[in-house]
Amino acid sequence: MRVLLLFGFCVPWLSSGQEITRDYSPLLDKNTSAVNPGIYLRIMPNGLAYLREVGMKVINEQILKLQLPNIREPIENGEVSIYNLQMSKYWAPQEYALDMSEPSTFAWSMSKMHLRAAGDFQATLNSPLLLPTVPITGHFEALLGHISLYITVNMERNANGAPQVRSTGCRSAIGYVDLNVRNTGVITDFFINAFKAFLIGNFKPQVEQKMCKMIESIIDRDMNILLSNMPLKIRINENNLDIIGETFGVAPRKHHRAGKLSNLNAKNITLTHFVQRLRDKELVLDYQMLTAPFVQNGAVNMMSKGEISYRGQGGTPFFPPNVRIPPPHGVHMIEFYASDYLANSMLYHSYRQKFLDVTVGPESSPQLQGLLLTSCGPAGFCLGEFLGTLGEQFPDRQVEIEFFAKKAPLIVFIDDRSRFRLHGGLNMYVRPSKPNQVKQQILKADTTMTANVNLWINGSIIVGNSTIENLDFKLLETKINDVDQDSFSDLGLFGAEFLEKLLTEILQMGIALPTMQGVILKSPKLTFHDRYLKVSTYFKLDEEYAGSLVRGAVGKTLRGPL
């Protein structure tokens, strides 16, 4: 009984001890859920209307370029083969529409379109009188008038988190068929006219059936094969993503190589390139879908994982926060929402891989050239003047500072800005200036920084500025005379001003807004909200690029058996 009481007494202390050793902020465990998305993408009604117009334009431009397959079809008392089939003229549909219906269905309809096709035929008819079968060959030209199509498709998600589509209905109708047959003249005109009527009677329903069969095959087979190849993880240092091209198999293969900056260690790189150096690491964004795309208020919505981790291995110990996404509003075409989980997962794995650790010296920034010295120059302004007898104990030496994160940094999105907090430690050294000298550690301390970060989009570049709200130093060890906690804390005021300028300089260098091959963003706007940021934008498609995708997708189906 005593053992049970002792165990019950110790459990809360054990659990609190685990919280103390947690290597990220406890705020990231509040109001979260494993089912929440890190990224939320919404195609607005205006975006869908634009896609409808572009889609129709691409179809109109590409349909005459399609190579039609040979058709071999059994009929009553024989068989008909059609080959060398080509479309010679196409009249675009006068009416077309793209309609969305909840929960996850869209319908594409076209009507009042006309098509002229020509080719060769061979008909083999079995004689009921047991006479030798005579093949009938010739050339034909067919005009298919008042063609209409109505297709319904359900949007889904496959087991790997990629989008998937499924045809749920197809209706095709041909108003009339006008068929002109030319033959070698061996067969009488009467028989040709009879055969012509026979072909019309059989050709029209066959074409209607083939149209739906082809479309359903494109949707259910080819499109899903393509969508299953969609890359669901991308390196965050790729600014121009060819996700569509990789999915459709038309993009060149990429050989990922580390950037020039990633091959440099922390000591060899300037602080202003720190963000670029971080992006050149093997940090991968996982945007697999958590649910099937769904329709709501006339918009198509997609929820993705939105986790950034080392090599895409995952393992982030916290989940995305609960956020309230507002309903669709406005005339822009796409809305992109990202919770601060996206940034915090990146910061957590950067911390775990020690990507945030950096060594700072006079060479790291122009502002540091005259500052990280023990003996001041003519300006009389350097670290030796601030830290007790540093200049007297170690004259004419450069100062080197090693910084390392002690837990994962925290960034929280709030209205109009984001708040950033960093807990770290630093070791201060004096570098040797003579052959008989060695680098010597002179100080050890902990530091906590809280900053406000503002970001906005300038053209296609994300830029910003920063203000330091708080910068605290806690002295742990020192070999400098006359340096105690009070005098060391005074560096906070000076350090805050310096870091504010440095962070703003880094942010002003900008980060290219990632774009997708074939998609051009127009007038993007970035805003901060409670635990998420929002990018609303217009976009334009590269129609030539889209046309190559249509030819590739439809061509695979037409080359197959019909």
Coordinates of C-alpha atoms in Angstrom, one line a residue:
M1 CA 0.0 0.0 0.0
R2 CA 2.8 2.4 0.8
V3 CA 4.4 1.6 -2.5
L4 CA 1.2 2.6 -4.3
L5 CA 0.9 5.8 -2.4
L6 CA 4.5 6.7 -3.1
F7 CA 4.0 5.9 -6.8
G8 CA 0.9 8.1 -6.9
F9 CA 2.8 10.9 -5.2
C10 CA 5.7 10.7 -7.7
V11 CA 3.7 10.5 -11.0
P12 CA 2.8 14.3 -11.2
W13 CA 6.5 15.2 -10.4
L14 CA 7.7 12.8 -13.1
S15 CA 5.3 14.3 -15.7
S16 CA 6.3 17.8 -14.8
G17 CA 10.0 16.8 -15.1
Q18 CA 9.2 15.6 -18.7
E19 CA 7.7 19.0 -19.5
I20 CA 10.9 20.7 -18.3
T21 CA 13.0 18.6 -20.7
R22 CA 10.7 19.3 -23.7
D23 CA 12.8 20.9 -26.4
Y24 CA 10.0 23.2 -27.8
S25 CA 7.6 25.7 -26.4
P26 CA 4.6 24.3 -24.5
L27 CA 2.4 26.8 -26.4
L28 CA 2.7 24.5 -29.4
D29 CA 0.8 21.8 -27.6
K30 CA -2.2 24.0 -26.7
N31 CA -5.4 24.0 -28.9
T32 CA -3.9 21.6 -31.5
S33 CA -5.1 18.5 -33.2
A34 CA -3.4 15.8 -35.3
V35 CA -6.2 16.1 -37.9
N36 CA -5.6 19.8 -38.5
P37 CA -4.0 20.9 -41.7
G38 CA -0.8 23.0 -41.8
I39 CA -1.7 24.3 -45.2
Y40 CA -5.2 25.1 -46.6
L41 CA -5.6 25.9 -50.3
R42 CA -8.8 27.4 -51.7
I43 CA -9.6 27.9 -55.4
M44 CA -12.1 30.7 -55.5
P45 CA -15.1 30.9 -57.8
N46 CA -13.3 33.5 -59.9
G47 CA -10.4 31.1 -60.2
L48 CA -12.7 28.2 -61.3
A49 CA -14.3 30.5 -63.9
Y50 CA -10.9 31.4 -65.2
L51 CA -9.9 27.7 -65.3
R52 CA -13.1 26.9 -67.2
E53 CA -12.3 29.5 -69.9
V54 CA -8.7 28.5 -70.2
G55 CA -9.7 24.8 -70.3
M56 CA -12.2 25.4 -73.0
K57 CA -9.6 27.4 -75.0
V58 CA -7.0 24.7 -74.7
I59 CA -9.4 22.0 -75.7
N60 CA -10.4 24.1 -78.8
E61 CA -6.8 24.6 -79.8
Q62 CA -5.6 21.0 -79.2
I63 CA -8.5 18.9 -80.4
L64 CA -7.5 19.1 -84.1
K65 CA -4.0 18.1 -83.2
L66 CA -5.0 14.8 -81.6
Q67 CA -4.2 11.6 -83.4
L68 CA -7.3 9.4 -83.5
P69 CA -7.0 5.6 -83.1
N70 CA -8.1 2.9 -85.5
I71 CA -11.5 1.4 -84.7
R72 CA -12.4 -2.2 -85.2
E73 CA -15.9 -3.1 -84.2
P74 CA -18.1 -6.2 -84.7
I75 CA -21.5 -5.6 -86.1
E76 CA -24.4 -7.8 -87.0
N77 CA -23.3 -10.2 -89.8
G78 CA -19.8 -8.9 -90.0
E79 CA -17.2 -6.4 -88.9
V80 CA -16.2 -2.8 -89.7
S81 CA -12.7 -1.4 -89.4
I82 CA -12.0 2.4 -89.6
Y83 CA -8.4 3.5 -90.0
N84 CA -6.4 6.6 -91.1
L85 CA -9.0 8.6 -89.2
Q86 CA -8.4 12.3 -88.9
M87 CA -10.4 15.3 -87.8
S88 CA -10.5 17.9 -90.5
K89 CA -12.7 20.6 -89.0
Y90 CA -14.0 21.5 -85.6
W91 CA -16.6 23.9 -84.5
A92 CA -16.3 24.9 -80.8
P93 CA -19.2 24.4 -78.5
Q94 CA -21.5 27.4 -78.3
E95 CA -22.4 26.5 -74.7
Y96 CA -20.2 25.1 -71.9
A97 CA -20.2 25.2 -68.1
L98 CA -18.3 24.0 -65.1
D99 CA -20.6 23.5 -62.1
M100 CA -19.5 22.6 -58.6
S101 CA -21.7 20.7 -56.1
E102 CA -21.1 19.7 -52.5
P103 CA -19.6 17.7 -51.1
S104 CA -16.9 17.0 -53.8
T105 CA -18.3 16.8 -57.3
F106 CA -17.9 18.9 -60.4
A107 CA -19.7 18.7 -63.7
W108 CA -18.4 19.7 -67.1
S109 CA -20.9 20.2 -69.9
M110 CA -20.5 21.2 -73.6
S111 CA -23.2 21.4 -76.3
K112 CA -23.8 22.6 -79.8
M113 CA -20.4 21.6 -81.1
H114 CA -19.7 20.1 -84.6
L115 CA -16.9 17.9 -85.9
R116 CA -15.9 16.7 -89.3
A117 CA -13.7 13.6 -89.6
A118 CA -12.5 11.6 -92.6
G119 CA -10.9 8.2 -92.9
D120 CA -10.8 4.8 -94.7
F121 CA -13.0 1.9 -93.9
Q122 CA -13.3 -1.8 -94.6
A123 CA -16.5 -3.7 -94.0
T124 CA -16.7 -7.5 -94.0
L125 CA -20.2 -8.9 -94.2
N126 CA -21.0 -12.5 -93.8
S127 CA -23.4 -13.7 -96.6
P128 CA -26.5 -15.6 -95.4
L129 CA -26.5 -17.4 -98.7
L130 CA -23.0 -18.9 -98.0
L131 CA -21.6 -16.9 -100.8
P132 CA -17.9 -15.8 -100.6
T133 CA -17.4 -12.9 -98.3
V134 CA -16.5 -9.7 -100.2
P135 CA -14.7 -6.9 -98.2
I136 CA -16.1 -3.5 -98.9
T137 CA -13.4 -0.8 -98.8
G138 CA -13.5 2.9 -99.4
H139 CA -13.1 6.4 -98.0
F140 CA -15.6 8.2 -96.0
E141 CA -16.2 11.7 -94.6
A142 CA -18.5 12.2 -91.6
L143 CA -20.0 15.4 -90.2
L144 CA -21.1 15.0 -86.6
G145 CA -23.5 17.8 -85.7
H146 CA -24.9 19.2 -82.4
I147 CA -22.6 17.1 -80.2
S148 CA -23.2 17.4 -76.5
L149 CA -21.3 16.1 -73.5
Y150 CA -22.1 16.0 -69.8
I151 CA -19.5 14.6 -67.4
T152 CA -19.6 14.4 -63.6
V153 CA -16.5 13.7 -61.6
N154 CA -16.0 13.1 -57.9
M155 CA -12.8 14.4 -56.3
E156 CA -11.1 12.0 -53.8
R157 CA -7.9 11.2 -52.0
N158 CA -5.8 8.1 -52.4
A159 CA -4.1 6.1 -49.7
N160 CA -0.8 8.1 -50.1
G161 CA -2.4 11.5 -49.8
A162 CA -2.5 12.4 -53.5
P163 CA -5.6 13.7 -55.2
Q164 CA -7.7 11.2 -57.1
V165 CA -10.7 11.5 -59.4
R166 CA -13.6 9.2 -60.3
S167 CA -16.1 9.5 -63.1
T168 CA -19.6 9.2 -61.8
G169 CA -21.5 9.8 -65.0
C170 CA -21.2 10.6 -68.7
R171 CA -23.8 11.3 -71.3
S172 CA -22.9 12.0 -74.9
A173 CA -25.3 12.7 -77.8
I174 CA -24.8 13.4 -81.5
G175 CA -27.7 15.3 -83.0
Y176 CA -27.1 14.1 -86.5
V177 CA -24.6 12.3 -88.7
D178 CA -24.0 13.2 -92.4
L179 CA -21.9 10.5 -94.0
N180 CA -20.4 10.6 -97.5
V181 CA -18.9 7.4 -98.8
R182 CA -16.6 7.0 -101.9
N183 CA -15.8 3.6 -103.2
T184 CA -13.7 2.0 -106.0
G185 CA -16.8 1.7 -108.1
V186 CA -16.9 -2.1 -108.1
I187 CA -20.0 -2.1 -106.0
T188 CA -23.3 -0.6 -107.3
D189 CA -24.4 2.8 -106.0
F190 CA -27.5 1.2 -104.6
F191 CA -25.5 -1.0 -102.4
I192 CA -23.3 1.8 -101.3
N193 CA -26.3 3.9 -100.4
A194 CA -27.7 1.0 -98.4
F195 CA -24.4 0.5 -96.7
K196 CA -24.2 4.3 -96.0
A197 CA -27.6 4.1 -94.2
F198 CA -26.3 1.1 -92.4
L199 CA -23.1 2.9 -91.3
I200 CA -25.1 5.9 -90.1
G201 CA -27.4 3.8 -88.0
N202 CA -24.4 2.0 -86.4
F203 CA -21.8 4.7 -86.5
K204 CA -23.7 7.3 -84.5
P205 CA -24.4 5.1 -81.3
Q206 CA -20.9 3.7 -81.6
V207 CA -19.3 7.2 -81.6
E208 CA -21.5 8.3 -78.7
Q209 CA -20.4 5.2 -76.7
K210 CA -16.8 5.6 -77.7
M211 CA -16.8 9.3 -76.6
C212 CA -17.9 8.4 -73.1
K213 CA -15.7 5.4 -72.9
M214 CA -12.6 7.5 -73.9
I215 CA -13.5 10.2 -71.4
E216 CA -14.1 7.8 -68.6
S217 CA -10.8 6.1 -69.4
I218 CA -8.9 9.3 -69.3
I219 CA -10.5 10.2 -65.9
D220 CA -10.5 6.9 -64.1
R221 CA -7.3 5.4 -65.5
D222 CA -4.8 7.9 -67.0
M223 CA -5.6 10.8 -64.8
N224 CA -5.2 8.7 -61.6
I225 CA -2.0 7.2 -62.8
L226 CA -0.7 10.7 -63.4
L227 CA -2.0 12.0 -60.1
S228 CA -0.5 9.1 -58.2
N229 CA 2.9 10.3 -59.4
M230 CA 2.4 13.7 -58.0
P231 CA 5.4 14.7 -55.8
L232 CA 4.0 15.1 -52.3
K233 CA 7.3 16.3 -50.8
I234 CA 9.4 19.1 -52.1
R235 CA 12.6 20.8 -50.9
I236 CA 11.9 24.3 -49.6
N237 CA 14.8 25.8 -51.6
E238 CA 13.0 25.2 -54.9
N239 CA 11.5 28.5 -56.0
N240 CA 10.0 27.3 -59.3
L241 CA 8.2 24.0 -58.7
D242 CA 7.1 21.9 -61.7
I243 CA 4.7 19.8 -59.7
I244 CA 2.2 19.6 -62.6
G245 CA 5.0 18.7 -65.1
E246 CA 6.4 16.0 -62.8
T247 CA 2.9 14.6 -62.3
F248 CA 2.2 14.5 -66.1
G249 CA 5.6 13.1 -66.8
V250 CA 6.8 16.0 -69.0
A251 CA 9.2 17.7 -66.6
P252 CA 12.9 17.0 -66.8
R253 CA 14.3 14.9 -63.9
K254 CA 15.9 17.0 -61.2
H255 CA 19.2 16.2 -59.6
H256 CA 19.2 17.8 -56.2
R257 CA 22.5 19.4 -55.4
A258 CA 23.3 21.4 -52.4
G259 CA 23.7 25.1 -53.1
K260 CA 27.0 26.8 -52.9
L261 CA 26.1 28.3 -49.5
S262 CA 25.2 25.0 -48.0
N263 CA 28.8 23.7 -48.4
L264 CA 30.1 26.5 -46.2
N265 CA 30.2 26.2 -42.5
A266 CA 28.7 28.7 -40.1
K267 CA 32.0 30.5 -39.7
N268 CA 32.6 31.1 -43.4
I269 CA 29.2 32.7 -44.2
T270 CA 27.9 36.2 -43.5
L271 CA 24.9 36.5 -41.3
T272 CA 22.9 38.2 -44.0
H273 CA 23.0 34.9 -45.9
F274 CA 21.9 32.9 -42.9
V275 CA 18.3 32.4 -44.2
Q276 CA 19.5 31.3 -47.6
R277 CA 21.9 28.9 -46.0
L278 CA 19.1 27.5 -43.9
R279 CA 17.0 27.0 -47.1
D280 CA 19.8 25.1 -48.8
K281 CA 19.7 22.4 -46.1
E282 CA 17.7 19.2 -46.7
L283 CA 14.5 20.6 -45.4
V284 CA 11.4 19.1 -47.1
L285 CA 7.8 20.3 -47.2
D286 CA 5.2 17.5 -46.9
Y287 CA 2.0 18.6 -48.5
Q288 CA 0.1 15.3 -48.8
M289 CA -3.6 15.9 -48.5
L290 CA -5.3 15.0 -45.2
T291 CA -8.8 14.7 -46.8
A292 CA -10.3 14.6 -50.2
P293 CA -10.8 18.0 -51.9
F294 CA -14.2 19.3 -51.1
V295 CA -16.6 22.0 -52.5
Q296 CA -17.9 24.7 -50.2
N297 CA -19.6 28.0 -51.0
G298 CA -18.7 27.5 -54.7
A299 CA -15.0 27.1 -54.0
V300 CA -12.7 24.0 -54.1
N301 CA -10.8 23.5 -50.8
M302 CA -7.8 21.3 -50.1
M303 CA -6.2 20.6 -46.7
S304 CA -2.6 19.4 -46.6
K305 CA -0.2 18.3 -43.9
G306 CA 2.1 21.3 -44.2
E307 CA 5.0 19.9 -42.2
I308 CA 8.6 20.8 -42.9
S309 CA 11.1 18.3 -41.7
Y310 CA 14.6 17.1 -42.3
R311 CA 14.6 15.0 -45.5
G312 CA 10.9 14.8 -45.2
Q313 CA 11.2 12.2 -42.4
G314 CA 8.5 13.9 -40.3
G315 CA 8.5 13.3 -36.6
T316 CA 7.4 16.8 -35.4
P317 CA 6.2 16.2 -31.8
F318 CA 3.4 18.8 -31.9
F319 CA 0.4 19.4 -34.2
P320 CA -1.1 22.3 -36.2
P321 CA -3.2 24.7 -34.1
N322 CA -7.0 25.1 -34.3
V323 CA -7.7 28.0 -36.7
R324 CA -10.9 29.4 -38.0
I325 CA -10.7 29.9 -41.7
P326 CA -13.2 32.5 -42.9
P327 CA -15.6 31.7 -45.8
P328 CA -14.7 32.7 -49.3
H329 CA -14.9 36.4 -49.9
G330 CA -13.5 38.7 -52.5
V331 CA -12.7 38.7 -56.2
H332 CA -9.2 37.1 -56.1
M333 CA -8.7 33.6 -57.6
I334 CA -6.7 31.6 -55.0
E335 CA -6.4 31.8 -51.2
F336 CA -3.5 30.1 -49.5
Y337 CA -3.6 29.7 -45.7
A338 CA -0.6 28.4 -43.6
S339 CA -0.7 28.0 -39.9
D340 CA 2.4 28.8 -37.8
Y341 CA 2.9 25.0 -37.6
L342 CA 4.5 25.3 -41.0
A343 CA 7.2 27.6 -39.7
N344 CA 7.5 26.0 -36.3
S345 CA 8.0 22.5 -37.7
M346 CA 10.8 23.9 -39.8
L347 CA 12.4 25.7 -36.8
Y348 CA 12.1 22.5 -34.7
H349 CA 13.9 20.3 -37.2
S350 CA 16.4 23.0 -37.9
Y351 CA 17.1 23.1 -34.2
R352 CA 17.4 19.3 -34.0
Q353 CA 19.8 19.2 -36.9
K354 CA 21.8 22.1 -35.3
F355 CA 21.2 24.2 -38.4
L356 CA 20.6 27.3 -36.2
D357 CA 24.0 27.1 -34.6
V358 CA 26.3 29.7 -35.9
T359 CA 29.8 31.2 -35.3
V360 CA 30.0 35.0 -35.5
G361 CA 33.2 36.9 -36.0
P362 CA 34.2 40.3 -37.4
E363 CA 33.9 38.9 -40.9
S364 CA 30.3 37.9 -40.4
S365 CA 28.8 41.3 -41.0
P366 CA 30.0 44.8 -41.9
Q367 CA 28.6 46.1 -38.7
L368 CA 30.7 43.6 -36.7
Q369 CA 34.0 44.4 -38.3
G370 CA 34.9 47.1 -35.8
L371 CA 32.8 45.8 -33.0
L372 CA 34.1 42.3 -32.2
L373 CA 37.5 43.5 -31.1
T374 CA 39.2 43.8 -27.8
S375 CA 41.1 47.0 -28.7
C376 CA 39.1 49.7 -30.3
G377 CA 40.2 51.7 -33.3
P378 CA 40.0 55.5 -33.8
A379 CA 36.2 55.4 -33.3
G380 CA 36.7 54.0 -29.8
F381 CA 33.7 51.8 -30.1
C382 CA 34.1 48.0 -29.6
L383 CA 33.4 45.2 -27.2
G384 CA 36.6 45.8 -25.3
E385 CA 35.0 49.1 -24.0
F386 CA 31.9 47.3 -22.7
L387 CA 33.2 44.2 -21.0
G388 CA 35.3 45.2 -18.0
T389 CA 39.0 44.7 -18.5
L390 CA 38.7 42.7 -21.7
G391 CA 40.9 45.1 -23.7
E392 CA 43.6 45.1 -21.0
Q393 CA 43.6 41.3 -20.5
F394 CA 43.5 40.4 -24.2
P395 CA 44.7 43.4 -26.2
D396 CA 44.5 43.5 -30.0
R397 CA 42.5 40.3 -30.4
Q398 CA 39.4 39.5 -32.4
V399 CA 36.3 38.3 -30.6
E400 CA 34.4 35.2 -31.7
I401 CA 31.0 34.2 -30.5
E402 CA 29.5 30.7 -30.9
F403 CA 25.7 30.7 -30.7
F404 CA 23.6 27.6 -30.3
A405 CA 19.9 27.2 -29.8
K406 CA 19.0 25.5 -26.5
K407 CA 15.4 24.7 -27.6
A408 CA 13.4 25.1 -30.8
P409 CA 12.6 28.7 -31.6
L410 CA 9.0 29.7 -31.5
I411 CA 7.1 31.8 -34.0
V412 CA 3.4 32.7 -33.4
F413 CA 1.3 34.4 -36.0
I414 CA -1.0 37.1 -34.6
D415 CA -3.0 39.8 -36.2
D416 CA -0.9 42.0 -38.5
R417 CA 2.5 40.5 -37.5
S418 CA 4.3 37.5 -36.0
R419 CA 6.2 37.1 -32.7
F420 CA 9.5 35.3 -32.6
R421 CA 11.2 33.9 -29.5
L422 CA 14.7 32.3 -29.3
H423 CA 16.4 30.6 -26.3
G424 CA 20.1 30.0 -26.8
G425 CA 23.5 29.9 -25.3
L426 CA 26.7 31.6 -26.3
N427 CA 30.3 31.0 -25.8
M428 CA 32.7 34.0 -26.3
Y429 CA 36.3 33.5 -27.3
V430 CA 39.3 35.7 -28.2
R431 CA 41.1 34.6 -31.3
P432 CA 44.8 34.3 -31.5
S433 CA 46.7 37.1 -33.2
K434 CA 50.2 35.7 -32.9
P435 CA 51.5 32.2 -33.7
N436 CA 52.1 31.4 -30.1
Q437 CA 48.5 32.3 -29.1
V438 CA 45.5 30.0 -29.0
K439 CA 41.8 30.6 -29.1
Q440 CA 40.6 31.0 -25.5
Q441 CA 37.1 30.9 -24.1
I442 CA 36.5 34.0 -21.9
L443 CA 32.7 33.9 -21.3
K444 CA 29.7 31.7 -21.2
A445 CA 26.1 32.9 -21.1
D446 CA 22.4 32.1 -21.9
T447 CA 20.2 34.5 -23.9
T448 CA 16.6 34.9 -24.7
M449 CA 15.3 37.1 -27.5
T450 CA 11.7 38.2 -28.3
A451 CA 11.1 40.0 -31.5
N452 CA 8.2 41.2 -33.7
V453 CA 8.5 40.3 -37.4
N454 CA 6.5 42.0 -40.1
L455 CA 6.4 40.5 -43.6
W456 CA 4.8 41.6 -46.9
I457 CA 5.1 40.8 -50.6
N458 CA 7.0 43.1 -52.8
G459 CA 6.4 41.9 -56.4
S460 CA 7.2 38.2 -56.0
I461 CA 9.6 38.6 -53.1
I462 CA 8.7 38.2 -49.4
V463 CA 10.4 41.0 -47.4
G464 CA 10.0 42.4 -44.0
N465 CA 11.4 44.1 -40.9
S466 CA 11.9 43.3 -37.3
T467 CA 11.8 45.0 -33.9
I468 CA 13.4 43.5 -30.8
E469 CA 11.0 43.6 -27.9
N470 CA 13.3 42.0 -25.4
L471 CA 16.9 40.7 -25.2
D472 CA 18.1 39.2 -21.9
F473 CA 21.6 37.8 -21.1
K474 CA 22.3 35.5 -18.1
L475 CA 26.0 35.2 -17.3
L476 CA 27.2 31.7 -16.4
E477 CA 31.0 31.9 -16.5
T478 CA 33.5 34.6 -17.2
K479 CA 37.3 35.0 -17.1
I480 CA 37.1 38.8 -17.6
N481 CA 37.7 40.9 -14.6
D482 CA 35.1 43.4 -13.5
V483 CA 32.3 41.6 -15.4
D484 CA 29.2 40.6 -13.4
Q485 CA 25.6 39.9 -14.2
D486 CA 24.6 43.6 -13.9
S487 CA 27.3 44.9 -16.2
F488 CA 26.8 42.0 -18.7
S489 CA 23.0 42.7 -18.8
D490 CA 23.7 46.2 -20.1
L491 CA 24.7 44.6 -23.3
G492 CA 21.1 43.8 -23.9
L493 CA 20.2 47.3 -24.9
F494 CA 23.2 47.6 -27.2
G495 CA 22.7 44.1 -28.6
A496 CA 19.0 44.7 -29.2
E497 CA 19.7 47.6 -31.4
F498 CA 22.3 45.7 -33.4
L499 CA 20.2 42.6 -33.8
E500 CA 17.2 44.7 -34.9
K501 CA 19.2 46.2 -37.7
L502 CA 20.7 42.8 -38.6
L503 CA 17.4 41.0 -38.7
T504 CA 15.8 43.7 -40.8
E505 CA 18.8 43.5 -43.2
I506 CA 18.3 39.8 -43.5
L507 CA 14.5 40.2 -44.1
Q508 CA 15.0 42.9 -46.7
M509 CA 17.2 40.6 -48.8
G510 CA 13.9 38.8 -49.3
I511 CA 12.8 35.2 -50.1
A512 CA 11.4 34.4 -53.5
L513 CA 7.7 33.5 -53.3
P514 CA 7.6 29.8 -54.5
T515 CA 5.7 29.5 -57.7
M516 CA 4.6 26.5 -59.8
Q517 CA 5.7 25.9 -63.4
G518 CA 3.1 27.0 -65.8
V519 CA 1.3 29.2 -63.2
I520 CA 2.1 32.9 -62.9
L521 CA 0.9 34.7 -59.8
K522 CA -0.5 38.2 -60.1
S523 CA -0.7 40.8 -57.3
P524 CA -0.2 38.5 -54.3
K525 CA -1.1 40.0 -50.9
L526 CA 0.1 38.6 -47.5
T527 CA -1.7 39.2 -44.2
F528 CA -1.2 37.8 -40.7
H529 CA -4.1 36.5 -38.5
D530 CA -4.6 34.6 -35.3
R531 CA -2.2 31.6 -35.7
Y532 CA -2.2 31.7 -39.5
L533 CA -1.1 33.8 -42.5
K534 CA -3.0 34.2 -45.7
V535 CA -1.9 34.9 -49.2
S536 CA -4.6 35.9 -51.7
T537 CA -3.7 36.3 -55.3
Y538 CA -4.7 36.2 -58.9
F539 CA -3.0 33.8 -61.3
K540 CA -2.5 33.2 -65.0
L541 CA -1.8 29.9 -66.7
D542 CA 0.8 29.3 -69.4
E543 CA -1.6 28.0 -72.1
E544 CA 1.1 26.5 -74.3
Y545 CA 2.3 24.5 -71.3
A546 CA -1.3 23.5 -70.4
G547 CA -1.7 22.4 -74.1
S548 CA 1.3 20.1 -73.9
L549 CA -0.2 18.4 -70.8
V550 CA -3.6 17.9 -72.5
R551 CA -1.9 16.3 -75.5
G552 CA 0.2 14.1 -73.3
A553 CA -2.7 12.9 -71.1
V554 CA -5.2 12.4 -73.9
G555 CA -2.6 10.9 -76.2
K556 CA -1.9 8.1 -73.8
T557 CA -5.6 7.1 -73.8
L558 CA -6.0 7.3 -77.5
R559 CA -2.9 5.1 -78.1
G560 CA -4.5 2.5 -75.9
P561 CA -7.2 0.1 -77.1
L562 CA -10.7 1.4 -77.5

